[in-house]
XYZ file of C-alpha atoms in Angstrom:
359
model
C -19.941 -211.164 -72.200
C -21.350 -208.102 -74.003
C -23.063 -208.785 -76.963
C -23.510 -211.986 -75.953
C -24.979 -215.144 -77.503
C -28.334 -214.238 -75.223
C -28.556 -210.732 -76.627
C -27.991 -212.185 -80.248
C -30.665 -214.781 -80.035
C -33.078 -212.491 -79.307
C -32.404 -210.337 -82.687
C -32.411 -213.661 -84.903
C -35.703 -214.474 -83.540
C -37.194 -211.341 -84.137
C -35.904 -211.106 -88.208
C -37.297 -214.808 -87.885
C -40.751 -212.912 -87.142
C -40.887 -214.615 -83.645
C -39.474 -212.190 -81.467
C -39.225 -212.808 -77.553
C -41.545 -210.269 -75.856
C -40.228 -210.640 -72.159
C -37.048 -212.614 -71.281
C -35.564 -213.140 -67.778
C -32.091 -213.784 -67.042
C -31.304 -215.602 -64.263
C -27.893 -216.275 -64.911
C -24.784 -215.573 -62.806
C -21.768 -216.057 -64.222
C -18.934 -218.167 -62.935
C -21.130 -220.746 -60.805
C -22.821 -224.305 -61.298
C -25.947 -225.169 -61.662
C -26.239 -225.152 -57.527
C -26.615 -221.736 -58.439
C -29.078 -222.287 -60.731
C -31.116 -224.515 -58.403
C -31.247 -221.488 -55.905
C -32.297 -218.806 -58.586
C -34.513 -220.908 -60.492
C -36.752 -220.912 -56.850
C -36.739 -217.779 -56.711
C -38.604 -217.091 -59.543
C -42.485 -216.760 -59.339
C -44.752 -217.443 -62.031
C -42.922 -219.928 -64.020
C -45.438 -221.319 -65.538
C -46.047 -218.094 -66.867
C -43.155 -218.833 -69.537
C -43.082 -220.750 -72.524
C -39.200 -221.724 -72.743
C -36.425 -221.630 -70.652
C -32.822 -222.580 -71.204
C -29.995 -224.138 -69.158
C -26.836 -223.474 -69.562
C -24.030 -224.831 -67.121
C -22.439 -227.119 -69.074
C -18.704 -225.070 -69.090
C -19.004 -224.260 -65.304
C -20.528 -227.911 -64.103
C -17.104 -229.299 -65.457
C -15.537 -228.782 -61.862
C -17.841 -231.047 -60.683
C -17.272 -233.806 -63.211
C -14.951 -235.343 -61.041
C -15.506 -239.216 -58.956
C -15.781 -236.737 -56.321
C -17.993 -234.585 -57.116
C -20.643 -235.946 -59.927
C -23.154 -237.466 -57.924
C -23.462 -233.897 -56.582
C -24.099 -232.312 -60.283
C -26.041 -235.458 -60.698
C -28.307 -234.613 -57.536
C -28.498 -230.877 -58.641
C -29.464 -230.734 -62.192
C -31.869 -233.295 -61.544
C -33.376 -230.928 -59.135
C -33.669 -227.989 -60.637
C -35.546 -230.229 -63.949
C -37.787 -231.748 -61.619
C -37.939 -228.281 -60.177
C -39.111 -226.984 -63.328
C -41.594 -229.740 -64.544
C -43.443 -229.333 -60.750
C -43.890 -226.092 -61.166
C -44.430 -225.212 -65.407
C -45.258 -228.636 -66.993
C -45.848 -227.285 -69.995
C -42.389 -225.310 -70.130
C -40.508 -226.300 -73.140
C -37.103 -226.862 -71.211
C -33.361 -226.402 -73.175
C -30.508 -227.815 -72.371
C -27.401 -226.191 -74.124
C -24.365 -227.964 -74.184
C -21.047 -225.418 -74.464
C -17.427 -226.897 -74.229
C -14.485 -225.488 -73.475
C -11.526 -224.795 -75.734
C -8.941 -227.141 -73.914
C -8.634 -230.874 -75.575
C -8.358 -231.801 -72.090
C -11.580 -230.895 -70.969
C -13.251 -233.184 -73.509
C -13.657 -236.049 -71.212
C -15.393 -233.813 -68.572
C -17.893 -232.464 -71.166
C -18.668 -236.331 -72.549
C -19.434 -236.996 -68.469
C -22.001 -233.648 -68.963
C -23.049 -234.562 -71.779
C -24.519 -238.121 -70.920
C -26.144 -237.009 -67.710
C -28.064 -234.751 -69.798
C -28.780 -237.159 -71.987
C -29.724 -239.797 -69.400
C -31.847 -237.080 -67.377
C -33.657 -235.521 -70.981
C -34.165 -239.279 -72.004
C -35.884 -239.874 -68.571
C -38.022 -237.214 -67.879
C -38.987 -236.973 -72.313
C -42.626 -238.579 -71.225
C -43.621 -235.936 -68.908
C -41.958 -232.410 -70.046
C -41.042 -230.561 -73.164
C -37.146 -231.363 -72.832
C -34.939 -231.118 -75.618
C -31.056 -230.833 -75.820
C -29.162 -228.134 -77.725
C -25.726 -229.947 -78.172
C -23.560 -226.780 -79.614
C -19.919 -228.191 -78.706
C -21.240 -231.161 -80.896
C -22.372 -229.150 -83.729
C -19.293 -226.896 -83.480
C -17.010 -229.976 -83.749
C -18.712 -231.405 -86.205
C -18.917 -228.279 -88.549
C -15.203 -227.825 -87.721
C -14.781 -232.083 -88.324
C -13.039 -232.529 -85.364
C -10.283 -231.008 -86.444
C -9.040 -229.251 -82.944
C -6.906 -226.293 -84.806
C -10.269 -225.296 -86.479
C -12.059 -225.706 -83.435
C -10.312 -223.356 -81.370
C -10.428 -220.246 -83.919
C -14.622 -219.732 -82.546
C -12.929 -219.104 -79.135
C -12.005 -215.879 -77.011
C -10.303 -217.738 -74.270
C -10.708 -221.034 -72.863
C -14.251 -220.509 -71.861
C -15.857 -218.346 -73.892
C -16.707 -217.970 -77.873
C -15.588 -214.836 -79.637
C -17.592 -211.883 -80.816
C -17.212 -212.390 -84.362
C -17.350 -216.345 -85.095
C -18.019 -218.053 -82.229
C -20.970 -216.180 -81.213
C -22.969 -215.658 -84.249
C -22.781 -218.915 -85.271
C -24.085 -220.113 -81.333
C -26.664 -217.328 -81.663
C -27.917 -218.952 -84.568
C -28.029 -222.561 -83.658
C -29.698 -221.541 -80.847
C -32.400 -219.235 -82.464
C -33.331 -222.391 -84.776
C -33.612 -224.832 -81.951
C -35.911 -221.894 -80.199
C -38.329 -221.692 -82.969
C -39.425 -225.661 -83.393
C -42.915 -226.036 -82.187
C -44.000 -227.508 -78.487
C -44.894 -231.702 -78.775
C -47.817 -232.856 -76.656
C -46.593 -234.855 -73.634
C -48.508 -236.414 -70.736
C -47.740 -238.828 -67.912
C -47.038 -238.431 -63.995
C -43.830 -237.366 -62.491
C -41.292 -240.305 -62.179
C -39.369 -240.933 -59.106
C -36.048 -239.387 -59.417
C -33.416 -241.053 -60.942
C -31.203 -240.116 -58.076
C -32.707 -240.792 -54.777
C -31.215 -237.745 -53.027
C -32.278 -235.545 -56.164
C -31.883 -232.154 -54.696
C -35.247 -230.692 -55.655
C -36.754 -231.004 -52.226
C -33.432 -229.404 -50.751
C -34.333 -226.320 -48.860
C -32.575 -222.685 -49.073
C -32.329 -220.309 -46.533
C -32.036 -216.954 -46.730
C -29.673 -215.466 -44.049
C -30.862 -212.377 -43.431
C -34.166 -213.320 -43.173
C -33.074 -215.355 -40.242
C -30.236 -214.243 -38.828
C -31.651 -211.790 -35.540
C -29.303 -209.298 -34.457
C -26.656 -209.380 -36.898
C -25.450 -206.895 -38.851
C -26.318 -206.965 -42.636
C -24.814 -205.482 -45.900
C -26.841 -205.093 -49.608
C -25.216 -205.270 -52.517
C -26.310 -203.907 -55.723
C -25.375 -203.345 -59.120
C -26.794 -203.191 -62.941
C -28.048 -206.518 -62.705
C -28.236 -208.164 -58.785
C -29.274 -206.907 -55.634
C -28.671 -209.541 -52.550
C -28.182 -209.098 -48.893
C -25.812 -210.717 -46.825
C -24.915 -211.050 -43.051
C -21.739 -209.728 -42.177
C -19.719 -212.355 -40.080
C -17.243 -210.897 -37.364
C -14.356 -212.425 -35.936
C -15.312 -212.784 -32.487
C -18.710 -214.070 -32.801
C -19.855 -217.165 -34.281
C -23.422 -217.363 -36.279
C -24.760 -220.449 -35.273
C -27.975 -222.208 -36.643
C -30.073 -225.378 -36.782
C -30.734 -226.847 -40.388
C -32.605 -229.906 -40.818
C -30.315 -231.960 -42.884
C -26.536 -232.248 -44.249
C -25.332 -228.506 -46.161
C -25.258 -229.159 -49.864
C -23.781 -225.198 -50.677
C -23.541 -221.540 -49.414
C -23.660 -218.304 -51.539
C -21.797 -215.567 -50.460
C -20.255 -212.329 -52.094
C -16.589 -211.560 -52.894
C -15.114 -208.636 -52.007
C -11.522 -207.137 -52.555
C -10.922 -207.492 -49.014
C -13.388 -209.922 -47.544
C -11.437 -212.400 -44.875
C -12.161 -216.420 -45.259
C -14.751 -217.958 -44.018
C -14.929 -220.950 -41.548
C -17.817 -223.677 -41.894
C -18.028 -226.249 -38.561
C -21.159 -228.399 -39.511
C -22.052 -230.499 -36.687
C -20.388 -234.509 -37.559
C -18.545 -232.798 -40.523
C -15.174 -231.967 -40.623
C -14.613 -227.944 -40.783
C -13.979 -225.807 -43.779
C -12.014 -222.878 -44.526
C -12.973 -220.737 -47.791
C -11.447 -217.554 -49.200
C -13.607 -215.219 -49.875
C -11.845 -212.401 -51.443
C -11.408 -212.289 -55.362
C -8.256 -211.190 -57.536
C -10.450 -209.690 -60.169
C -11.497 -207.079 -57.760
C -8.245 -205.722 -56.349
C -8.822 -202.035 -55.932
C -12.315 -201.683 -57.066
C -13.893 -200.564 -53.674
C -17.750 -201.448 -53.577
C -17.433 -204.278 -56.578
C -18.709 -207.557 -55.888
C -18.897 -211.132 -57.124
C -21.522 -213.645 -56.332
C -19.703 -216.996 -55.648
C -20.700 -220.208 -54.228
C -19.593 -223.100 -52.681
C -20.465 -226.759 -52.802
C -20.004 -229.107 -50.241
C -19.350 -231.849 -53.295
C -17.113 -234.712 -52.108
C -20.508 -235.986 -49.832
C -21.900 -239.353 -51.355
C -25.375 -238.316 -51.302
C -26.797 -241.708 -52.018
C -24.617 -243.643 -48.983
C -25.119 -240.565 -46.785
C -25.146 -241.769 -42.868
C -26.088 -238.536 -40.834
C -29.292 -237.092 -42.607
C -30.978 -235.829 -39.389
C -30.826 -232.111 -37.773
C -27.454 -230.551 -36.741
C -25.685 -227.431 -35.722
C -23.568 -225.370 -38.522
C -21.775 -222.677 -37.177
C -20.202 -219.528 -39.722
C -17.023 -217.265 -38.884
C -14.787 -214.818 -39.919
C -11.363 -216.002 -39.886
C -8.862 -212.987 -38.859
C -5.612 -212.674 -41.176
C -3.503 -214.154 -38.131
C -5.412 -217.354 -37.695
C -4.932 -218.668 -41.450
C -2.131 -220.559 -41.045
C -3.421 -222.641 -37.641
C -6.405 -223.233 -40.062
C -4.645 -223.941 -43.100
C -5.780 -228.169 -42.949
C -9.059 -226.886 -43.358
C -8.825 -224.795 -46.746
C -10.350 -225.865 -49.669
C -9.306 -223.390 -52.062
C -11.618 -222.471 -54.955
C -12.220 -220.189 -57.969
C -8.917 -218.696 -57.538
C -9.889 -216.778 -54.471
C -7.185 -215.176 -52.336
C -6.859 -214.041 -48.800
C -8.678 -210.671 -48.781
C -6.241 -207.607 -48.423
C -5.065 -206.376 -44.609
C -7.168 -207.374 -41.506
C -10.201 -207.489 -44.639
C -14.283 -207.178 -43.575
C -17.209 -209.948 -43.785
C -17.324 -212.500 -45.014
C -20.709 -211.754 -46.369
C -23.007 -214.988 -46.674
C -26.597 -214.998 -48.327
C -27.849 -218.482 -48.923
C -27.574 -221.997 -47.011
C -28.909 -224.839 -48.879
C -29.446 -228.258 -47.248
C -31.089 -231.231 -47.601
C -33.614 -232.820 -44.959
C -34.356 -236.248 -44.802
C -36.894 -237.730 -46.844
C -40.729 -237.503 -46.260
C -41.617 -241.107 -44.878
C -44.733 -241.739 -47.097
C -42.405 -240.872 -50.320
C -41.412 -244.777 -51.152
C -38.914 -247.013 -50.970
C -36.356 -245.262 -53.076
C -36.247 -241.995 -51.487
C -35.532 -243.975 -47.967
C -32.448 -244.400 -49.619
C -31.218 -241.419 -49.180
């Protein structure tokens, strides 16, 4: 969203006379903090920064479901543990957004508290502090949910000339409060399978043979292998798939995920929003949410093997689609899909405690 709240912040803090001389956004819209997790590791130098700010609150919402928390739980714990490995002394923000809809409110509380639970926890060791803007908005509005939804463009996003601003601010104060002096080892993680030791794997870097597609615009470059029909890619990963990244296309055909002792998975890869707009893209990702991390049974090494699906075989596969994101059957016999990233998690080090055997 141009100007955004990011673009604004960085104006208030210079009229506040502490103005940001480099920032890097990692963001990519439309995706969890799985996302986040992979980006955040691909970033060298952290500790080179002195803030950085999380922001997943509005997206993570799909994944405050029974189904699917303990796998938000797993990632955002990993990517602050992540962080605190790697930049201590990193004063770490996490900013709470909410939706417009009333019903989303119980989703956001679920958000909210992990936060809590996970700033509360890890408070000894790192600078962590919280940025709760849905609270402040409903507060400054009094709860009053007809007030509330005039700082809104839609049901996700704040608009330009209330909404905004007044985030942009909030945020810019927050920014400016000085560092505290903490100290203390790294705690176990509160969740045993905390996905911070999950491993990501580039595809192209890997994949011998097959053919390969970059994609580039304003803001991203990423390569991608392009899957055919007729031949499967098949690898060996060291644990149980936690996500895949892949781009959207106008016309990219589903994809089918077999992982060995799973059962198989059919995604659409194609996107509405870029119906006739040749050479756009989208960078989606999937998670593999509904697995109960913490009762997991097969942990070891196993087979996952990625395919096209052609147009014709949809419907034979149609038990196997887990639809997402609103993403549609790419248009006519379609191209790709076109996968960049495998994340997965291998089983715990054996010298790591009791806790991690856990998982």
């Amino acid at each position: 969203m141009s100007p955004g709240y990011v673009g604004q912040v960085r104006t208030k803090l210079s009229q506040s006379g502490r103005p940001i001389t480099h920032l890097k956004n990692i963001s990519v819209g439309a995706n969890t903090c799985l996302m986040g997790l992979e980006n955040i590791r691909k970033v060298t130098k952290l500790e080179n920064f002195d803030k950085i700010i999380i922001e997943f609150a509005i997206n993570d919402l799909s994944l405050a479901t029974p189904d699917a928390y303990e796998t938000w739980q797993c990632a955002y714990e990993g990517i602050l543990r992540y962080i605190l490995r790697k930049a201590p002394s990193i004063q770490v923000y996490n900013l709470i957004l909410g939706r417009r809809a009333e019903r989303k409110r119980h989703a956001t509380e679920l958000i909210r508290r992990g936060i809590e639970e996970l700033s509360k926890y890890y408070g000894n060791i790192g600078n962590i502090s919280i940025i709760d803007f849905d609270l402040e908005l409903r507060s400054f509005t009094n709860n009053n949910h007809d007030e509330y939804v005039n700082y809104y463009k839609d049901d996700a996003h704040y608009n330009l000339d209330r909404g905004v601003p007044m985030l942009a601010s909030f945020v810019a104060n927050c920014l400016i409060l000085d560092r505290y002096i903490v100290s203390g080892n790294m705690p176990r993680p509160l969740r045993a399978c905390s996905f911070d030791r999950a491993k990501i794997l580039q595809l192209p870097k890997v994949a011998d043979g097959m053919a390969m597609r970059e994609f580039e615009n304003s803001r991203f470059n990423r390569s991608a292998v392009i899957l055919e029909t007729d031949k499967k890619f098949i690898l060996k990963i060291q644990g149980p798939l936690v996500y895949i990244s892949y781009l959207a296309t106008f016309d990219a055909r589903p994809l089918l995920v077999e992982e060995e002792g799973e059962r198989p998975v059919m995604l659409l890869t194609s996107h509405p929003d870029l119906e006739d707009k040749e050479g756009k893209f989208l960078i989606k990702s999937f998670a593999f949410e509904w697995k109960e991390w913490s009762a997991i049974k097969n942990r070891g090494p196993r087979y996952v093997k990625l395919s096209a699906v052609d147009p014709d075989a949809i419907p034979s596969l149609s038990p196997y689609l887990v639809e997402r994101y609103n993403a549609v059957r790419g248009v006519g016999s379609g191209s790709g899909p076109y996968v960049s990233t495998l994340m997965y998690l291998p089983p715990p080090k054996k010298d790591t405690g009791s806790k991690l055997k856990e998982c």
